[in-house]
């Protein structure tokens, strides 16, 4: 009742797309200035939000997109634009303002979605669920989804140890680097969406 090949394929795909190592500096940058207890809770919340979004689209993805008359490329472009706005905030230091660091729950947006549960992950899960014709394949698909979210939580949860080493100055540096990486991810996502629109025309 378990297909190792299906599990491994989807897990590796989601690992590359959701990028647990790459999310670490972004998580540290977005949660900087909060107590460690709050940061740990936000790591868990972000994973829960991402898991919920992925699960909903895994079950009802095609129906939702068809009902809203939204194409997958449009979803990718919209997600890319949202990420670009967040990246610009990180690069310009706006996340250093008290309102941003204390009052806004970044675990929901942008961490939970669209950083973790982005268009790439959503599309991959929709396709994997669609292709899983047997019970064993379905079990493998959903096991892979759960496994990658456990990995994401562990990475973010224990990335807090890094703060003790790099201190406040290091967090500022990480914030700027995260902004650069995030802007590149956003632009690439927009390019991929536009490319798919052109190819489908």
PDB file of N, CA and C in Angstrom, residues 61-168:
ATOM      1  N   UNK A  61      -7.910  21.442  -6.407  1.00  0.00           N
ATOM      2  CA  UNK A  61      -7.172  22.413  -7.207  1.00  0.00           C
ATOM      3  C   UNK A  61      -7.804  22.772  -8.535  1.00  0.00           C
ATOM      4  N   UNK A  62      -8.097  21.781  -9.346  1.00  0.00           N
ATOM      5  CA  UNK A  62      -8.652  22.058 -10.677  1.00  0.00           C
ATOM      6  C   UNK A  62     -10.021  22.716 -10.580  1.00  0.00           C
ATOM      7  N   UNK A  63     -10.837  22.249  -9.649  1.00  0.00           N
ATOM      8  CA  UNK A  63     -12.170  22.832  -9.486  1.00  0.00           C
ATOM      9  C   UNK A  63     -12.086  24.312  -9.087  1.00  0.00           C
ATOM     10  N   UNK A  64     -11.147  24.623  -8.178  1.00  0.00           N
ATOM     11  CA  UNK A  64     -10.996  26.011  -7.719  1.00  0.00           C
ATOM     12  C   UNK A  64     -10.544  26.907  -8.862  1.00  0.00           C
ATOM     13  N   UNK A  65      -9.505  26.488  -9.585  1.00  0.00           N
ATOM     14  CA  UNK A  65      -8.981  27.309 -10.674  1.00  0.00           C
ATOM     15  C   UNK A  65     -10.003  27.464 -11.802  1.00  0.00           C
ATOM     16  N   UNK A  66     -10.720  26.383 -12.121  1.00  0.00           N
ATOM     17  CA  UNK A  66     -11.741  26.461 -13.180  1.00  0.00           C
ATOM     18  C   UNK A  66     -12.890  27.365 -12.766  1.00  0.00           C
ATOM     19  N   UNK A  67     -13.303  27.266 -11.504  1.00  0.00           N
ATOM     20  CA  UNK A  67     -14.413  28.082 -11.009  1.00  0.00           C
ATOM     21  C   UNK A  67     -14.069  29.570 -11.070  1.00  0.00           C
ATOM     22  N   UNK A  68     -12.808  29.889 -10.721  1.00  0.00           N
ATOM     23  CA  UNK A  68     -12.371  31.287 -10.716  1.00  0.00           C
ATOM     24  C   UNK A  68     -11.889  31.751 -12.092  1.00  0.00           C
ATOM     25  N   UNK A  69     -11.862  30.801 -13.059  1.00  0.00           N
ATOM     26  CA  UNK A  69     -11.357  31.094 -14.403  1.00  0.00           C
ATOM     27  C   UNK A  69      -9.925  31.626 -14.339  1.00  0.00           C
ATOM     28  N   UNK A  70      -9.115  30.982 -13.517  1.00  0.00           N
ATOM     29  CA  UNK A  70      -7.714  31.368 -13.338  1.00  0.00           C
ATOM     30  C   UNK A  70      -6.826  30.259 -13.896  1.00  0.00           C
ATOM     31  N   UNK A  71      -5.866  30.641 -14.718  1.00  0.00           N
ATOM     32  CA  UNK A  71      -4.935  29.659 -15.263  1.00  0.00           C
ATOM     33  C   UNK A  71      -3.739  29.511 -14.330  1.00  0.00           C
ATOM     34  N   UNK A  72      -3.014  28.422 -14.489  1.00  0.00           N
ATOM     35  CA  UNK A  72      -1.811  28.194 -13.676  1.00  0.00           C
ATOM     36  C   UNK A  72      -0.759  29.283 -13.917  1.00  0.00           C
ATOM     37  N   UNK A  73      -0.494  29.695 -15.170  1.00  0.00           N
ATOM     38  CA  UNK A  73       0.467  30.783 -15.379  1.00  0.00           C
ATOM     39  C   UNK A  73       0.063  32.083 -14.668  1.00  0.00           C
ATOM     40  N   UNK A  74      -1.234  32.385 -14.666  1.00  0.00           N
ATOM     41  CA  UNK A  74      -1.699  33.587 -13.970  1.00  0.00           C
ATOM     42  C   UNK A  74      -1.409  33.487 -12.482  1.00  0.00           C
ATOM     43  N   UNK A  75      -1.584  32.302 -11.933  1.00  0.00           N
ATOM     44  CA  UNK A  75      -1.288  32.061 -10.517  1.00  0.00           C
ATOM     45  C   UNK A  75       0.201  32.274 -10.242  1.00  0.00           C
ATOM     46  N   UNK A  76       1.045  31.819 -11.148  1.00  0.00           N
ATOM     47  CA  UNK A  76       2.490  31.979 -10.987  1.00  0.00           C
ATOM     48  C   UNK A  76       2.896  33.451 -11.050  1.00  0.00           C
ATOM     49  N   UNK A  77       2.325  34.201 -11.979  1.00  0.00           N
ATOM     50  CA  UNK A  77       2.663  35.613 -12.123  1.00  0.00           C
ATOM     51  C   UNK A  77       2.219  36.408 -10.906  1.00  0.00           C
ATOM     52  N   UNK A  78       1.003  36.133 -10.427  1.00  0.00           N
ATOM     53  CA  UNK A  78       0.486  36.837  -9.247  1.00  0.00           C
ATOM     54  C   UNK A  78       1.350  36.552  -8.016  1.00  0.00           C
ATOM     55  N   UNK A  79       1.718  35.294  -7.847  1.00  0.00           N
ATOM     56  CA  UNK A  79       2.581  34.929  -6.721  1.00  0.00           C
ATOM     57  C   UNK A  79       3.942  35.599  -6.821  1.00  0.00           C
ATOM     58  N   UNK A  80       4.471  35.678  -8.035  1.00  0.00           N
ATOM     59  CA  UNK A  80       5.760  36.329  -8.250  1.00  0.00           C
ATOM     60  C   UNK A  80       5.726  37.804  -7.912  1.00  0.00           C
ATOM     61  N   UNK A  81       4.647  38.489  -8.300  1.00  0.00           N
ATOM     62  CA  UNK A  81       4.508  39.916  -7.998  1.00  0.00           C
ATOM     63  C   UNK A  81       4.415  40.154  -6.486  1.00  0.00           C
ATOM     64  N   UNK A  82       3.685  39.291  -5.807  1.00  0.00           N
ATOM     65  CA  UNK A  82       3.562  39.412  -4.351  1.00  0.00           C
ATOM     66  C   UNK A  82       4.916  39.214  -3.672  1.00  0.00           C
ATOM     67  N   UNK A  83       5.661  38.208  -4.121  1.00  0.00           N
ATOM     68  CA  UNK A  83       6.988  37.961  -3.563  1.00  0.00           C
ATOM     69  C   UNK A  83       7.938  39.127  -3.839  1.00  0.00           C
ATOM     70  N   UNK A  84       7.806  39.741  -5.010  1.00  0.00           N
ATOM     71  CA  UNK A  84       8.677  40.864  -5.370  1.00  0.00           C
ATOM     72  C   UNK A  84       8.448  42.052  -4.438  1.00  0.00           C
ATOM     73  N   UNK A  85       7.196  42.320  -4.104  1.00  0.00           N
ATOM     74  CA  UNK A  85       6.887  43.408  -3.168  1.00  0.00           C
ATOM     75  C   UNK A  85       7.522  43.155  -1.796  1.00  0.00           C
ATOM     76  N   UNK A  86       7.438  41.914  -1.346  1.00  0.00           N
ATOM     77  CA  UNK A  86       8.021  41.549  -0.051  1.00  0.00           C
ATOM     78  C   UNK A  86       9.539  41.671  -0.103  1.00  0.00           C
ATOM     79  N   UNK A  87      10.133  41.234  -1.225  1.00  0.00           N
ATOM     80  CA  UNK A  87      11.588  41.309  -1.390  1.00  0.00           C
ATOM     81  C   UNK A  87      12.075  42.752  -1.347  1.00  0.00           C
ATOM     82  N   UNK A  88      11.324  43.659  -1.958  1.00  0.00           N
ATOM     83  CA  UNK A  88      11.697  45.073  -1.951  1.00  0.00           C
ATOM     84  C   UNK A  88      11.665  45.636  -0.532  1.00  0.00           C
ATOM     85  N   UNK A  89      10.697  45.189   0.277  1.00  0.00           N
ATOM     86  CA  UNK A  89      10.647  45.609   1.676  1.00  0.00           C
ATOM     87  C   UNK A  89      11.884  45.144   2.439  1.00  0.00           C
ATOM     88  N   UNK A  90      12.307  43.924   2.181  1.00  0.00           N
ATOM     89  CA  UNK A  90      13.500  43.391   2.848  1.00  0.00           C
ATOM     90  C   UNK A  90      14.748  44.156   2.421  1.00  0.00           C
ATOM     91  N   UNK A  91      14.835  44.476   1.141  1.00  0.00           N
ATOM     92  CA  UNK A  91      16.023  45.167   0.618  1.00  0.00           C
ATOM     93  C   UNK A  91      16.117  46.602   1.116  1.00  0.00           C
ATOM     94  N   UNK A  92      14.967  47.258   1.280  1.00  0.00           N
ATOM     95  CA  UNK A  92      14.973  48.659   1.708  1.00  0.00           C
ATOM     96  C   UNK A  92      14.937  48.820   3.219  1.00  0.00           C
ATOM     97  N   UNK A  93      14.825  47.706   3.941  1.00  0.00           N
ATOM     98  CA  UNK A  93      14.863  47.782   5.405  1.00  0.00           C
ATOM     99  C   UNK A  93      13.547  48.109   6.057  1.00  0.00           C
ATOM    100  N   UNK A  94      12.441  48.067   5.307  1.00  0.00           N
ATOM    101  CA  UNK A  94      11.143  48.403   5.898  1.00  0.00           C
ATOM    102  C   UNK A  94      10.713  47.399   6.956  1.00  0.00           C
ATOM    103  N   UNK A  95      11.244  46.180   6.893  1.00  0.00           N
ATOM    104  CA  UNK A  95      10.875  45.179   7.896  1.00  0.00           C
ATOM    105  C   UNK A  95      11.515  45.476   9.242  1.00  0.00           C
ATOM    106  N   UNK A  96      12.389  46.511   9.292  1.00  0.00           N
ATOM    107  CA  UNK A  96      12.999  46.882  10.575  1.00  0.00           C
ATOM    108  C   UNK A  96      12.076  47.765  11.407  1.00  0.00           C
ATOM    109  N   UNK A  97      10.990  48.250  10.811  1.00  0.00           N
ATOM    110  CA  UNK A  97      10.076  49.103  11.543  1.00  0.00           C
ATOM    111  C   UNK A  97       9.319  48.297  12.586  1.00  0.00           C
ATOM    112  N   UNK A  98       9.057  48.902  13.780  1.00  0.00           N
ATOM    113  CA  UNK A  98       8.383  48.175  14.852  1.00  0.00           C
ATOM    114  C   UNK A  98       7.064  47.552  14.446  1.00  0.00           C
ATOM    115  N   UNK A  99       6.271  48.277  13.643  1.00  0.00           N
ATOM    116  CA  UNK A  99       4.967  47.733  13.259  1.00  0.00           C
ATOM    117  C   UNK A  99       5.126  46.447  12.469  1.00  0.00           C
ATOM    118  N   UNK A 100       6.127  46.432  11.589  1.00  0.00           N
ATOM    119  CA  UNK A 100       6.341  45.243  10.768  1.00  0.00           C
ATOM    120  C   UNK A 100       6.840  44.070  11.596  1.00  0.00           C
ATOM    121  N   UNK A 101       7.772  44.316  12.520  1.00  0.00           N
ATOM    122  CA  UNK A 101       8.411  43.212  13.221  1.00  0.00           C
ATOM    123  C   UNK A 101       7.594  42.676  14.381  1.00  0.00           C
ATOM    124  N   UNK A 102       6.654  43.458  14.879  1.00  0.00           N
ATOM    125  CA  UNK A 102       5.939  43.015  16.075  1.00  0.00           C
ATOM    126  C   UNK A 102       4.461  42.735  15.856  1.00  0.00           C
ATOM    127  N   UNK A 103       3.835  43.488  14.959  1.00  0.00           N
ATOM    128  CA  UNK A 103       2.378  43.398  14.847  1.00  0.00           C
ATOM    129  C   UNK A 103       1.903  42.516  13.696  1.00  0.00           C
ATOM    130  N   UNK A 104       2.738  42.296  12.709  1.00  0.00           N
ATOM    131  CA  UNK A 104       2.316  41.556  11.527  1.00  0.00           C
ATOM    132  C   UNK A 104       2.720  40.093  11.646  1.00  0.00           C
ATOM    133  N   UNK A 105       1.767  39.212  11.421  1.00  0.00           N
ATOM    134  CA  UNK A 105       2.063  37.779  11.486  1.00  0.00           C
ATOM    135  C   UNK A 105       2.534  37.308  10.116  1.00  0.00           C
ATOM    136  N   UNK A 106       3.846  37.332   9.923  1.00  0.00           N
ATOM    137  CA  UNK A 106       4.411  36.935   8.629  1.00  0.00           C
ATOM    138  C   UNK A 106       4.348  35.426   8.425  1.00  0.00           C
ATOM    139  N   UNK A 107       3.921  34.684   9.439  1.00  0.00           N
ATOM    140  CA  UNK A 107       3.784  33.233   9.289  1.00  0.00           C
ATOM    141  C   UNK A 107       2.688  32.904   8.280  1.00  0.00           C
ATOM    142  N   UNK A 108       1.687  33.785   8.193  1.00  0.00           N
ATOM    143  CA  UNK A 108       0.581  33.564   7.262  1.00  0.00           C
ATOM    144  C   UNK A 108       0.983  34.000   5.859  1.00  0.00           C
ATOM    145  N   UNK A 109       1.334  35.271   5.712  1.00  0.00           N
ATOM    146  CA  UNK A 109       1.807  35.843   4.449  1.00  0.00           C
ATOM    147  C   UNK A 109       3.037  36.677   4.789  1.00  0.00           C
ATOM    148  N   UNK A 110       4.177  36.452   4.211  1.00  0.00           N
ATOM    149  CA  UNK A 110       4.425  35.638   3.018  1.00  0.00           C
ATOM    150  C   UNK A 110       4.956  34.225   3.287  1.00  0.00           C
ATOM    151  N   UNK A 111       5.275  33.880   4.549  1.00  0.00           N
ATOM    152  CA  UNK A 111       5.913  32.581   4.788  1.00  0.00           C
ATOM    153  C   UNK A 111       5.032  31.406   4.385  1.00  0.00           C
ATOM    154  N   UNK A 112       3.830  31.338   4.974  1.00  0.00           N
ATOM    155  CA  UNK A 112       2.945  30.220   4.660  1.00  0.00           C
ATOM    156  C   UNK A 112       2.582  30.175   3.194  1.00  0.00           C
ATOM    157  N   UNK A 113       2.191  31.333   2.694  1.00  0.00           N
ATOM    158  CA  UNK A 113       1.864  31.487   1.278  1.00  0.00           C
ATOM    159  C   UNK A 113       2.207  32.915   0.887  1.00  0.00           C
ATOM    160  N   UNK A 114       2.947  33.155  -0.194  1.00  0.00           N
ATOM    161  CA  UNK A 114       3.292  32.208  -1.265  1.00  0.00           C
ATOM    162  C   UNK A 114       4.711  31.629  -1.195  1.00  0.00           C
ATOM    163  N   UNK A 115       5.468  31.885  -0.104  1.00  0.00           N
ATOM    164  CA  UNK A 115       6.835  31.373  -0.066  1.00  0.00           C
ATOM    165  C   UNK A 115       6.885  29.855  -0.020  1.00  0.00           C
ATOM    166  N   UNK A 116       6.175  29.258   0.938  1.00  0.00           N
ATOM    167  CA  UNK A 116       6.168  27.797   1.046  1.00  0.00           C
ATOM    168  C   UNK A 116       5.149  27.190   0.097  1.00  0.00           C
ATOM    169  N   UNK A 117       3.894  27.582   0.255  1.00  0.00           N
ATOM    170  CA  UNK A 117       2.836  27.072  -0.629  1.00  0.00           C
ATOM    171  C   UNK A 117       2.693  28.008  -1.819  1.00  0.00           C
ATOM    172  N   UNK A 118       3.714  28.027  -2.653  1.00  0.00           N
ATOM    173  CA  UNK A 118       3.694  28.881  -3.836  1.00  0.00           C
ATOM    174  C   UNK A 118       3.080  28.176  -5.030  1.00  0.00           C
ATOM    175  N   UNK A 119       2.963  28.882  -6.141  1.00  0.00           N
ATOM    176  CA  UNK A 119       2.371  28.292  -7.348  1.00  0.00           C
ATOM    177  C   UNK A 119       3.079  27.021  -7.801  1.00  0.00           C
ATOM    178  N   UNK A 120       4.411  26.993  -7.683  1.00  0.00           N
ATOM    179  CA  UNK A 120       5.153  25.805  -8.114  1.00  0.00           C
ATOM    180  C   UNK A 120       4.769  24.570  -7.319  1.00  0.00           C
ATOM    181  N   UNK A 121       4.716  24.721  -5.988  1.00  0.00           N
ATOM    182  CA  UNK A 121       4.341  23.603  -5.119  1.00  0.00           C
ATOM    183  C   UNK A 121       2.894  23.192  -5.357  1.00  0.00           C
ATOM    184  N   UNK A 122       2.022  24.186  -5.511  1.00  0.00           N
ATOM    185  CA  UNK A 122       0.601  23.910  -5.714  1.00  0.00           C
ATOM    186  C   UNK A 122       0.382  23.129  -7.008  1.00  0.00           C
ATOM    187  N   UNK A 123       1.019  23.587  -8.085  1.00  0.00           N
ATOM    188  CA  UNK A 123       0.865  22.920  -9.383  1.00  0.00           C
ATOM    189  C   UNK A 123       1.422  21.499  -9.324  1.00  0.00           C
ATOM    190  N   UNK A 124       2.579  21.320  -8.664  1.00  0.00           N
ATOM    191  CA  UNK A 124       3.191  19.989  -8.549  1.00  0.00           C
ATOM    192  C   UNK A 124       2.268  19.021  -7.826  1.00  0.00           C
ATOM    193  N   UNK A 125       1.636  19.497  -6.756  1.00  0.00           N
ATOM    194  CA  UNK A 125       0.736  18.642  -5.975  1.00  0.00           C
ATOM    195  C   UNK A 125      -0.529  18.319  -6.765  1.00  0.00           C
ATOM    196  N   UNK A 126      -1.075  19.304  -7.453  1.00  0.00           N
ATOM    197  CA  UNK A 126      -2.273  19.073  -8.266  1.00  0.00           C
ATOM    198  C   UNK A 126      -2.007  17.979  -9.297  1.00  0.00           C
ATOM    199  N   UNK A 127      -0.867  18.081  -9.973  1.00  0.00           N
ATOM    200  CA  UNK A 127      -0.517  17.100 -11.005  1.00  0.00           C
ATOM    201  C   UNK A 127      -0.246  15.720 -10.400  1.00  0.00           C
ATOM    202  N   UNK A 128       0.421  15.685  -9.238  1.00  0.00           N
ATOM    203  CA  UNK A 128       0.749  14.407  -8.593  1.00  0.00           C
ATOM    204  C   UNK A 128      -0.511  13.684  -8.146  1.00  0.00           C
ATOM    205  N   UNK A 129      -1.458  14.425  -7.586  1.00  0.00           N
ATOM    206  CA  UNK A 129      -2.715  13.830  -7.129  1.00  0.00           C
ATOM    207  C   UNK A 129      -3.510  13.317  -8.320  1.00  0.00           C
ATOM    208  N   UNK A 130      -3.449  14.078  -9.413  1.00  0.00           N
ATOM    209  CA  UNK A 130      -4.171  13.689 -10.623  1.00  0.00           C
ATOM    210  C   UNK A 130      -3.628  12.384 -11.213  1.00  0.00           C
ATOM    211  N   UNK A 131      -2.303  12.245 -11.196  1.00  0.00           N
ATOM    212  CA  UNK A 131      -1.658  11.068 -11.793  1.00  0.00           C
ATOM    213  C   UNK A 131      -1.752   9.824 -10.906  1.00  0.00           C
ATOM    214  N   UNK A 132      -1.982  10.024  -9.601  1.00  0.00           N
ATOM    215  CA  UNK A 132      -2.028   8.888  -8.664  1.00  0.00           C
ATOM    216  C   UNK A 132      -3.329   8.123  -8.845  1.00  0.00           C
ATOM    217  N   UNK A 133      -3.263   7.050  -9.615  1.00  0.00           N
ATOM    218  CA  UNK A 133      -4.477   6.304  -9.932  1.00  0.00           C
ATOM    219  C   UNK A 133      -4.845   5.236  -8.924  1.00  0.00           C
ATOM    220  N   UNK A 134      -3.886   4.751  -8.166  1.00  0.00           N
ATOM    221  CA  UNK A 134      -4.164   3.694  -7.193  1.00  0.00           C
ATOM    222  C   UNK A 134      -4.136   4.224  -5.763  1.00  0.00           C
ATOM    223  N   UNK A 135      -4.639   3.389  -4.848  1.00  0.00           N
ATOM    224  CA  UNK A 135      -4.636   3.761  -3.433  1.00  0.00           C
ATOM    225  C   UNK A 135      -3.204   3.918  -2.930  1.00  0.00           C
ATOM    226  N   UNK A 136      -2.322   3.016  -3.346  1.00  0.00           N
ATOM    227  CA  UNK A 136      -0.912   3.071  -2.938  1.00  0.00           C
ATOM    228  C   UNK A 136      -0.262   4.374  -3.397  1.00  0.00           C
ATOM    229  N   UNK A 137      -0.576   4.805  -4.607  1.00  0.00           N
ATOM    230  CA  UNK A 137      -0.014   6.045  -5.136  1.00  0.00           C
ATOM    231  C   UNK A 137      -0.542   7.254  -4.370  1.00  0.00           C
ATOM    232  N   UNK A 138      -1.842   7.228  -4.056  1.00  0.00           N
ATOM    233  CA  UNK A 138      -2.432   8.329  -3.292  1.00  0.00           C
ATOM    234  C   UNK A 138      -1.800   8.433  -1.903  1.00  0.00           C
ATOM    235  N   UNK A 139      -1.623   7.278  -1.251  1.00  0.00           N
ATOM    236  CA  UNK A 139      -0.990   7.261   0.075  1.00  0.00           C
ATOM    237  C   UNK A 139       0.431   7.815  -0.015  1.00  0.00           C
ATOM    238  N   UNK A 140       1.140   7.442  -1.058  1.00  0.00           N
ATOM    239  CA  UNK A 140       2.516   7.896  -1.253  1.00  0.00           C
ATOM    240  C   UNK A 140       2.578   9.403  -1.488  1.00  0.00           C
ATOM    241  N   UNK A 141       1.642   9.909  -2.287  1.00  0.00           N
ATOM    242  CA  UNK A 141       1.603  11.350  -2.574  1.00  0.00           C
ATOM    243  C   UNK A 141       1.382  12.150  -1.298  1.00  0.00           C
ATOM    244  N   UNK A 142       0.388  11.757  -0.522  1.00  0.00           N
ATOM    245  CA  UNK A 142       0.077  12.509   0.695  1.00  0.00           C
ATOM    246  C   UNK A 142       1.140  12.317   1.766  1.00  0.00           C
ATOM    247  N   UNK A 143       1.808  11.158   1.764  1.00  0.00           N
ATOM    248  CA  UNK A 143       2.922  10.942   2.693  1.00  0.00           C
ATOM    249  C   UNK A 143       4.088  11.873   2.360  1.00  0.00           C
ATOM    250  N   UNK A 144       4.337  12.054   1.074  1.00  0.00           N
ATOM    251  CA  UNK A 144       5.407  12.962   0.641  1.00  0.00           C
ATOM    252  C   UNK A 144       5.097  14.400   1.041  1.00  0.00           C
ATOM    253  N   UNK A 145       3.830  14.779   0.916  1.00  0.00           N
ATOM    254  CA  UNK A 145       3.419  16.132   1.291  1.00  0.00           C
ATOM    255  C   UNK A 145       3.631  16.361   2.787  1.00  0.00           C
ATOM    256  N   UNK A 146       3.230  15.390   3.599  1.00  0.00           N
ATOM    257  CA  UNK A 146       3.417  15.503   5.054  1.00  0.00           C
ATOM    258  C   UNK A 146       4.905  15.539   5.392  1.00  0.00           C
ATOM    259  N   UNK A 147       5.686  14.675   4.746  1.00  0.00           N
ATOM    260  CA  UNK A 147       7.118  14.578   5.040  1.00  0.00           C
ATOM    261  C   UNK A 147       7.850  15.887   4.755  1.00  0.00           C
ATOM    262  N   UNK A 148       7.554  16.533   3.629  1.00  0.00           N
ATOM    263  CA  UNK A 148       8.260  17.774   3.290  1.00  0.00           C
ATOM    264  C   UNK A 148       7.893  18.883   4.262  1.00  0.00           C
ATOM    265  N   UNK A 149       6.656  18.874   4.760  1.00  0.00           N
ATOM    266  CA  UNK A 149       6.262  19.898   5.733  1.00  0.00           C
ATOM    267  C   UNK A 149       6.919  19.671   7.092  1.00  0.00           C
ATOM    268  N   UNK A 150       7.139  18.424   7.448  1.00  0.00           N
ATOM    269  CA  UNK A 150       7.880  18.125   8.685  1.00  0.00           C
ATOM    270  C   UNK A 150       9.317  18.629   8.554  1.00  0.00           C
ATOM    271  N   UNK A 151       9.929  18.402   7.400  1.00  0.00           N
ATOM    272  CA  UNK A 151      11.293  18.868   7.152  1.00  0.00           C
ATOM    273  C   UNK A 151      11.353  20.393   7.228  1.00  0.00           C
ATOM    274  N   UNK A 152      10.381  21.064   6.616  1.00  0.00           N
ATOM    275  CA  UNK A 152      10.335  22.528   6.640  1.00  0.00           C
ATOM    276  C   UNK A 152      10.239  23.055   8.074  1.00  0.00           C
ATOM    277  N   UNK A 153       9.393  22.421   8.872  1.00  0.00           N
ATOM    278  CA  UNK A 153       9.237  22.856  10.264  1.00  0.00           C
ATOM    279  C   UNK A 153      10.530  22.672  11.045  1.00  0.00           C
ATOM    280  N   UNK A 154      11.174  21.533  10.869  1.00  0.00           N
ATOM    281  CA  UNK A 154      12.420  21.270  11.589  1.00  0.00           C
ATOM    282  C   UNK A 154      13.500  22.283  11.217  1.00  0.00           C
ATOM    283  N   UNK A 155      13.601  22.580   9.916  1.00  0.00           N
ATOM    284  CA  UNK A 155      14.616  23.529   9.448  1.00  0.00           C
ATOM    285  C   UNK A 155      14.377  24.915  10.032  1.00  0.00           C
ATOM    286  N   UNK A 156      13.138  25.407   9.973  1.00  0.00           N
ATOM    287  CA  UNK A 156      12.850  26.738  10.505  1.00  0.00           C
ATOM    288  C   UNK A 156      12.940  26.768  12.027  1.00  0.00           C
ATOM    289  N   UNK A 157      12.457  25.709  12.656  1.00  0.00           N
ATOM    290  CA  UNK A 157      12.478  25.641  14.123  1.00  0.00           C
ATOM    291  C   UNK A 157      13.898  25.732  14.667  1.00  0.00           C
ATOM    292  N   UNK A 158      14.811  25.018  14.060  1.00  0.00           N
ATOM    293  CA  UNK A 158      16.186  24.997  14.570  1.00  0.00           C
ATOM    294  C   UNK A 158      17.102  26.021  13.920  1.00  0.00           C
ATOM    295  N   UNK A 159      16.570  26.769  12.942  1.00  0.00           N
ATOM    296  CA  UNK A 159      17.362  27.858  12.362  1.00  0.00           C
ATOM    297  C   UNK A 159      17.517  28.993  13.370  1.00  0.00           C
ATOM    298  N   UNK A 160      16.681  28.984  14.403  1.00  0.00           N
ATOM    299  CA  UNK A 160      16.763  30.029  15.436  1.00  0.00           C
ATOM    300  C   UNK A 160      18.092  29.973  16.180  1.00  0.00           C
ATOM    301  N   UNK A 161      18.740  28.824  16.158  1.00  0.00           N
ATOM    302  CA  UNK A 161      20.056  28.699  16.797  1.00  0.00           C
ATOM    303  C   UNK A 161      21.081  29.600  16.109  1.00  0.00           C
ATOM    304  N   UNK A 162      20.846  29.869  14.821  1.00  0.00           N
ATOM    305  CA  UNK A 162      21.765  30.703  14.052  1.00  0.00           C
ATOM    306  C   UNK A 162      21.808  32.122  14.614  1.00  0.00           C
ATOM    307  N   UNK A 163      20.657  32.600  15.105  1.00  0.00           N
ATOM    308  CA  UNK A 163      20.568  33.965  15.623  1.00  0.00           C
ATOM    309  C   UNK A 163      21.540  34.166  16.778  1.00  0.00           C
ATOM    310  N   UNK A 164      21.707  33.160  17.594  1.00  0.00           N
ATOM    311  CA  UNK A 164      22.605  33.268  18.745  1.00  0.00           C
ATOM    312  C   UNK A 164      24.048  33.459  18.313  1.00  0.00           C
ATOM    313  N   UNK A 165      24.358  32.996  17.110  1.00  0.00           N
ATOM    314  CA  UNK A 165      25.726  33.092  16.616  1.00  0.00           C
ATOM    315  C   UNK A 165      25.969  34.402  15.869  1.00  0.00           C
ATOM    316  N   UNK A 166      25.035  34.773  14.981  1.00  0.00           N
ATOM    317  CA  UNK A 166      25.272  35.937  14.110  1.00  0.00           C
ATOM    318  C   UNK A 166      24.878  37.269  14.738  1.00  0.00           C
ATOM    319  N   UNK A 167      24.081  37.256  15.818  1.00  0.00           N
ATOM    320  CA  UNK A 167      23.683  38.482  16.533  1.00  0.00           C
ATOM    321  C   UNK A 167      22.884  39.426  15.620  1.00  0.00           C
ATOM    322  N   UNK A 168      22.610  40.652  16.128  1.00  0.00           N
ATOM    323  CA  UNK A 168      21.746  41.604  15.410  1.00  0.00           C
ATOM    324  C   UNK A 168      22.354  42.058  14.077  1.00  0.00           C
TER     325      UNK A 168
END
